[in-house]
CSV table of N, CA and C in Angstrom, one decimal:
chain,number,residue,atom,x,y,z
A,239,UNK,N,0.2,41.5,31.7
A,239,UNK,CA,-0.5,42.8,31.8
A,239,UNK,C,-1.9,42.3,32.1
A,240,UNK,N,-2.8,43.0,33.2
A,240,UNK,CA,-4.1,42.5,33.4
A,240,UNK,C,-4.9,43.7,33.2
A,241,UNK,N,-6.0,43.7,32.3
A,241,UNK,CA,-6.9,44.8,32.2
A,241,UNK,C,-8.3,44.6,32.8
A,242,UNK,N,-8.5,45.4,33.8
A,242,UNK,CA,-9.7,45.2,34.5
A,242,UNK,C,-10.7,46.0,33.9
A,243,UNK,N,-11.7,45.8,33.1
A,243,UNK,CA,-12.5,46.4,32.2
A,243,UNK,C,-13.7,47.0,33.0
A,244,UNK,N,-14.0,46.5,34.3
A,244,UNK,CA,-14.9,47.2,35.2
A,244,UNK,C,-14.4,48.5,35.6
A,245,UNK,N,-13.1,48.6,36.0
A,245,UNK,CA,-12.6,49.9,36.6
A,245,UNK,C,-11.8,50.5,35.5
A,246,UNK,N,-11.7,50.0,34.3
A,246,UNK,CA,-10.9,50.6,33.3
A,246,UNK,C,-9.5,50.8,33.6
A,247,UNK,N,-8.8,49.7,34.4
A,247,UNK,CA,-7.7,49.8,35.0
A,247,UNK,C,-6.6,48.8,34.0
A,248,UNK,N,-5.3,49.2,33.9
A,248,UNK,CA,-4.5,48.4,33.3
A,248,UNK,C,-3.3,48.4,34.5
A,249,UNK,N,-3.0,47.0,34.8
A,249,UNK,CA,-2.2,46.6,35.8
A,249,UNK,C,-1.2,45.7,35.1
A,250,UNK,N,0.1,45.9,35.4
A,250,UNK,CA,1.3,45.1,34.8
A,250,UNK,C,1.9,44.1,35.9
A,251,UNK,N,1.9,42.7,35.7
A,251,UNK,CA,2.2,41.8,36.4
A,251,UNK,C,3.8,41.6,36.2
A,252,UNK,N,4.6,41.9,37.2
A,252,UNK,CA,6.1,41.7,37.3
A,252,UNK,C,6.4,40.1,37.3
A,253,UNK,N,7.3,39.8,36.5
A,253,UNK,CA,7.9,38.6,36.5
A,253,UNK,C,9.4,38.5,36.4
A,254,UNK,N,10.1,37.8,37.1
A,254,UNK,CA,11.6,37.7,37.0
A,254,UNK,C,12.0,36.9,35.8
A,255,UNK,N,13.4,36.8,35.7
A,255,UNK,CA,13.8,35.9,34.4
A,255,UNK,C,13.4,34.5,34.6
A,256,UNK,N,12.9,33.9,35.4
A,256,UNK,CA,12.5,32.5,35.7
A,256,UNK,C,11.0,32.5,35.4
A,257,UNK,N,10.4,33.4,35.0
A,257,UNK,CA,8.9,33.5,35.0
A,257,UNK,C,8.0,33.6,36.1
A,258,UNK,N,8.8,33.7,37.4
A,258,UNK,CA,7.8,33.8,38.7
A,258,UNK,C,7.4,35.2,38.9
A,259,UNK,N,6.3,35.3,39.4
A,259,UNK,CA,5.6,36.6,39.6
A,259,UNK,C,6.3,37.0,40.8
A,260,UNK,N,6.6,38.6,40.7
A,260,UNK,CA,7.3,39.2,41.7
A,260,UNK,C,6.5,40.4,42.3
A,261,UNK,N,5.2,40.6,41.5
A,261,UNK,CA,4.5,41.8,42.0
A,261,UNK,C,3.1,41.1,42.6
A,262,UNK,N,2.2,41.9,43.4
A,262,UNK,CA,1.0,41.4,43.9
A,262,UNK,C,0.0,41.2,42.6
A,263,UNK,N,-0.9,40.1,43.0
A,263,UNK,CA,-1.8,39.9,41.9
A,263,UNK,C,-2.8,41.2,42.2
A,264,UNK,N,-3.4,41.6,40.9
A,264,UNK,CA,-4.3,42.6,40.8
A,264,UNK,C,-5.8,42.2,41.4
A,265,UNK,N,-6.4,43.1,42.3
A,265,UNK,CA,-7.6,42.6,42.8
A,265,UNK,C,-8.7,42.2,41.7
A,266,UNK,N,-9.3,40.9,41.9
A,266,UNK,CA,-10.2,40.5,40.9
A,266,UNK,C,-9.6,39.6,39.9
A,267,UNK,N,-8.3,39.5,39.9
A,267,UNK,CA,-7.6,38.9,38.7
A,267,UNK,C,-7.9,37.3,38.5
A,268,UNK,N,-7.9,36.7,39.9
A,268,UNK,CA,-8.5,35.2,40.0
A,268,UNK,C,-9.7,35.0,39.8
A,269,UNK,N,-10.6,36.0,40.2
A,269,UNK,CA,-12.1,35.9,40.0
A,269,UNK,C,-12.5,35.9,38.6
A,270,UNK,N,-11.7,36.9,37.7
A,270,UNK,CA,-12.0,36.9,36.4
A,270,UNK,C,-11.7,35.7,35.8
A,271,UNK,N,-10.5,35.1,35.9
A,271,UNK,CA,-9.9,33.8,35.4
A,271,UNK,C,-11.0,32.8,35.6
A,272,UNK,N,-11.4,32.6,36.9
A,272,UNK,CA,-12.3,31.6,37.4
A,272,UNK,C,-13.6,31.6,36.6
A,273,UNK,N,-14.1,32.8,36.5
A,273,UNK,CA,-15.2,33.1,35.9
A,273,UNK,C,-15.3,32.7,34.3
A,274,UNK,N,-14.2,33.2,33.7
A,274,UNK,CA,-14.0,32.6,32.3
A,274,UNK,C,-13.9,31.4,32.1
A,275,UNK,N,-13.1,30.7,32.9
A,275,UNK,CA,-13.1,29.1,32.8
A,275,UNK,C,-14.6,28.5,33.0
A,276,UNK,N,-15.0,28.9,34.0
A,276,UNK,CA,-16.3,28.3,34.3
A,276,UNK,C,-17.4,28.5,33.0
A,277,UNK,N,-17.3,29.4,32.3
A,277,UNK,CA,-18.1,29.8,31.2
A,277,UNK,C,-17.6,28.8,30.0
A,278,UNK,N,-16.3,28.8,29.8
A,278,UNK,CA,-15.8,27.9,28.8
A,278,UNK,C,-16.4,26.6,29.0
A,279,UNK,N,-16.0,26.1,30.4
A,279,UNK,CA,-16.7,24.7,30.5
A,279,UNK,C,-18.1,24.4,30.4
A,280,UNK,N,-18.8,25.4,30.8
A,280,UNK,CA,-20.3,25.4,30.7
A,280,UNK,C,-20.6,25.2,29.1
A,281,UNK,N,-19.9,26.2,28.3
A,281,UNK,CA,-20.2,26.0,26.8
A,281,UNK,C,-19.8,24.6,26.2
A,282,UNK,N,-18.7,24.2,26.8
A,282,UNK,CA,-18.1,22.8,26.2
A,282,UNK,C,-19.1,21.7,26.7
A,283,UNK,N,-19.8,21.8,27.9
A,283,UNK,CA,-20.6,20.8,28.2
A,283,UNK,C,-21.8,20.7,27.6
A,284,UNK,N,-22.1,22.1,27.2
A,284,UNK,CA,-23.6,21.9,26.3
A,284,UNK,C,-23.4,21.4,24.9
A,285,UNK,N,-22.2,21.7,24.2
A,285,UNK,CA,-21.8,21.1,23.0
A,285,UNK,C,-21.8,19.4,22.9
A,286,UNK,N,-21.4,19.1,24.0
A,286,UNK,CA,-21.1,17.6,24.2
A,286,UNK,C,-22.4,16.8,24.4
A,287,UNK,N,-23.4,17.7,25.2
A,287,UNK,CA,-24.7,16.8,25.4
A,287,UNK,C,-25.5,16.9,24.1
A,288,UNK,N,-25.5,17.9,23.2
A,288,UNK,CA,-26.2,18.2,22.0
A,288,UNK,C,-26.1,17.1,20.9
């Protein structure tokens, strides 16, 4: 399940019995994951430098 907070949408990502994605990626899904990852890395680097 992917929840787009900006559009108030809930999208279900379908997977098969092997865990492979069988539906289309929701729009913005990879952007949100990338931005979250970059924020985590930025916060970790600040802690390391302190």
